[in-house]
PDB file of C-alpha atoms in Angstrom:
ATOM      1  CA  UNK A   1       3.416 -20.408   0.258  1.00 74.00           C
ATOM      2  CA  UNK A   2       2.935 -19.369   3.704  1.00 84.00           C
ATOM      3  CA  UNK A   3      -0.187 -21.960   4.530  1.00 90.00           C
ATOM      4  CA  UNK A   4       1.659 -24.741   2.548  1.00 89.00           C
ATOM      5  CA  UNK A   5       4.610 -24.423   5.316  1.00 89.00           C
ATOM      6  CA  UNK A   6       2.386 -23.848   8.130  1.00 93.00           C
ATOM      7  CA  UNK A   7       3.253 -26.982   9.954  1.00 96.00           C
ATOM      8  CA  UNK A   8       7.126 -26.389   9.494  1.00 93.00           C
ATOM      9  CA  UNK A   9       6.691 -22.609  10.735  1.00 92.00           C
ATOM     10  CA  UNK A  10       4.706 -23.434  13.763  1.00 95.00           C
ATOM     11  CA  UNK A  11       6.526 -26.076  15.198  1.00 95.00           C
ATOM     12  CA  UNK A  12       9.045 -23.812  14.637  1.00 89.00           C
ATOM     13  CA  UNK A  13      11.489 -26.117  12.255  1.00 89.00           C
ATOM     14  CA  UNK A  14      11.303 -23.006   9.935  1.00 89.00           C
ATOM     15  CA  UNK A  15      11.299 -19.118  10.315  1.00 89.00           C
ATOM     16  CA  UNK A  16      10.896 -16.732   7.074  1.00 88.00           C
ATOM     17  CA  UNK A  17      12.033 -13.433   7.019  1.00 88.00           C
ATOM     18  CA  UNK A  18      10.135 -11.012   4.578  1.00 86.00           C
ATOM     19  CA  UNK A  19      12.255  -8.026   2.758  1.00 86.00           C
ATOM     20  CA  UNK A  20      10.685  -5.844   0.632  1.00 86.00           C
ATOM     21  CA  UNK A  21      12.395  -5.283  -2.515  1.00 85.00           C
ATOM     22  CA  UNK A  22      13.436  -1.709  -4.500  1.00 89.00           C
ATOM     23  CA  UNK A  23      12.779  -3.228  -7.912  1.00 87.00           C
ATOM     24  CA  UNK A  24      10.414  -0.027  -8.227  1.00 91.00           C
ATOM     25  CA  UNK A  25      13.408   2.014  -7.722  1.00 93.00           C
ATOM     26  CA  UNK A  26      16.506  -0.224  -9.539  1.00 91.00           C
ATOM     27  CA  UNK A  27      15.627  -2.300 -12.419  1.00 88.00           C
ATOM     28  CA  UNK A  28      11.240  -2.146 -12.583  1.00 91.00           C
ATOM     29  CA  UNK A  29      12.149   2.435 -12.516  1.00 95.00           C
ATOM     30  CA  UNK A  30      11.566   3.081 -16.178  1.00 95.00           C
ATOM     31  CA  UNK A  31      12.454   6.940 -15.321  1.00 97.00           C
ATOM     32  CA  UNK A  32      15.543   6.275 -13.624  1.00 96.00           C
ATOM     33  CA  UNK A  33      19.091   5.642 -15.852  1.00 97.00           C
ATOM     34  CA  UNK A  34      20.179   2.387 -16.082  1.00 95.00           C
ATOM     35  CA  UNK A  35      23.075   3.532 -13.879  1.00 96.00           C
ATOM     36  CA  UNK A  36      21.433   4.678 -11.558  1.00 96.00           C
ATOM     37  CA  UNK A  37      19.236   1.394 -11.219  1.00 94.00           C
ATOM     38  CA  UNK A  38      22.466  -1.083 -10.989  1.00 91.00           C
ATOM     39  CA  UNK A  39      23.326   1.549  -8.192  1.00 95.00           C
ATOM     40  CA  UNK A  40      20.437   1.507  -6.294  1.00 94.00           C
ATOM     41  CA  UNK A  41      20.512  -2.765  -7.017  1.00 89.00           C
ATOM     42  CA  UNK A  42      23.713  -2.525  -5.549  1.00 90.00           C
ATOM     43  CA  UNK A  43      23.003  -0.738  -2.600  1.00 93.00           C
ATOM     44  CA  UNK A  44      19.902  -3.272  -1.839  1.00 89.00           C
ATOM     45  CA  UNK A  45      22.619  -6.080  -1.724  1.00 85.00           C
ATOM     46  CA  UNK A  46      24.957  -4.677   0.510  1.00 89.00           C
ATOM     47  CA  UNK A  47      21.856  -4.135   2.630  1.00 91.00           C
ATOM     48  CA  UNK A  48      21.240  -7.468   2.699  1.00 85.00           C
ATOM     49  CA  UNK A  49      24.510  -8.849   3.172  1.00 84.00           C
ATOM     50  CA  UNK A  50      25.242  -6.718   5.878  1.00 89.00           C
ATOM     51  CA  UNK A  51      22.443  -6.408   7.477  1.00 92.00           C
ATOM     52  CA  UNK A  52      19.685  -8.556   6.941  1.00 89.00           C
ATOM     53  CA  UNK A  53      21.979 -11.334   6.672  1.00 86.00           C
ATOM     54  CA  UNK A  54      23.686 -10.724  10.333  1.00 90.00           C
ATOM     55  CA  UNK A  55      20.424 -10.323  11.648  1.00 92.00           C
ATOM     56  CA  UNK A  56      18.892 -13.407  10.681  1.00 89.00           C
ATOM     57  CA  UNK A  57      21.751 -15.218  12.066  1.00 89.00           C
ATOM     58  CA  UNK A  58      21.699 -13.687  15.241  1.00 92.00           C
ATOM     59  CA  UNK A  59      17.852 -14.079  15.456  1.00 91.00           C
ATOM     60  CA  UNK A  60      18.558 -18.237  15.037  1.00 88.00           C
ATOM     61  CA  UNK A  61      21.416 -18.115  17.908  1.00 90.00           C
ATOM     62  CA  UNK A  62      24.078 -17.667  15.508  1.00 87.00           C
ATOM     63  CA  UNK A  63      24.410 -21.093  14.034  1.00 83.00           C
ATOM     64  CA  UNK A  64      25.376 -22.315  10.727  1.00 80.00           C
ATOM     65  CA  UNK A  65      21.631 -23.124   9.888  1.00 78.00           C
ATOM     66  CA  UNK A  66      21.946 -22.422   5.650  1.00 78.00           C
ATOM     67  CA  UNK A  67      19.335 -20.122   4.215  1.00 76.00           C
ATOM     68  CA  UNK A  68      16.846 -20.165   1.465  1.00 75.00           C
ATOM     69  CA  UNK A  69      15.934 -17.335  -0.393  1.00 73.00           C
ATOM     70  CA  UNK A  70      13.042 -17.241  -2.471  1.00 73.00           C
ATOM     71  CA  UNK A  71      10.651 -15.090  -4.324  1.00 69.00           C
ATOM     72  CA  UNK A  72       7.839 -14.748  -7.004  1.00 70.00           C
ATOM     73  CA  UNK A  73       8.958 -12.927 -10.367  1.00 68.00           C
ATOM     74  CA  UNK A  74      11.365 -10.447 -10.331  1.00 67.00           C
ATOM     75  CA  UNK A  75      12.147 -11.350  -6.419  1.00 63.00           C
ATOM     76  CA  UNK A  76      12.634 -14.872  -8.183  1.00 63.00           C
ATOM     77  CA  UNK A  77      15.431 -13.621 -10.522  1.00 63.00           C
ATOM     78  CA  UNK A  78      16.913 -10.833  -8.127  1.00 64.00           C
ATOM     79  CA  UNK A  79      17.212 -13.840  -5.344  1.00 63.00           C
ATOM     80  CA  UNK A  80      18.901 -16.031  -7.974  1.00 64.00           C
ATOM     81  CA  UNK A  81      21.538 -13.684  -9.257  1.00 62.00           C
ATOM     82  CA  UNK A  82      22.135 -12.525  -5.725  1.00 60.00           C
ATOM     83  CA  UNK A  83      22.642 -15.944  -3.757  1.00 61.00           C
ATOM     84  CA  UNK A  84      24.977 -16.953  -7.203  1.00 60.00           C
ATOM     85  CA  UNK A  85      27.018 -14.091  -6.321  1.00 61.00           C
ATOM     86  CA  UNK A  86      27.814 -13.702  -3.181  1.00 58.00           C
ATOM     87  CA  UNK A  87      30.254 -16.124  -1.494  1.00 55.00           C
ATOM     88  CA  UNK A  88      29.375 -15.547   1.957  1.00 55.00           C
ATOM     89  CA  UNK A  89      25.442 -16.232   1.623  1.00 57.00           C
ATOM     90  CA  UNK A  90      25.732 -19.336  -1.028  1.00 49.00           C
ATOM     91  CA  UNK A  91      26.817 -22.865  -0.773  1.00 44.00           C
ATOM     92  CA  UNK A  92      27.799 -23.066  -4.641  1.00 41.00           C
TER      93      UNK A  92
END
């Protein structure tokens, strides 16, 4: 993904922002209950929304540039239900 962007990234008409995820301690935690996982799900979005979110803003001079979030499997599906359902970080 990276290399197929390359030329975007380096002439700087694109940034990415990695986050690690906590699918090994929500949803992926087959010892945890599945209370406890929404919780800790939960927790990882707030973290996000306040501050990941904030920060990538400020990092790209607080403009209304849009963002794009992404991922491979269960970043894919996390990323989806996430951007659905938070007003402040989608466009739908």
């Amino acid at each position: 993904m990276i290399e197929a962007g390359r030329e975007f990234i380096e002439s700087g008409q694109v940034k990415l922002f990695t986050v690690d995820s906590v699918d090994g301690q929500s949803w992926a935690n087959p010892g945890a209950h599945p209370a406890d996982r929404a919780l800790r799900h939960e927790q990882y979005d707030r973290y996000i929304v306040q501050e990941v979110a904030p920060f990538m803003r400020e990092h790209c001079g607080n403009t209304n540039q849009k963002f794009l979030a992404t991922g491979c499997s269960m970043g894919a599906i996390t990323r989806a239900i996430f951007s659905s359902g938070i007003p402040t970080c989608s466009t739908a």
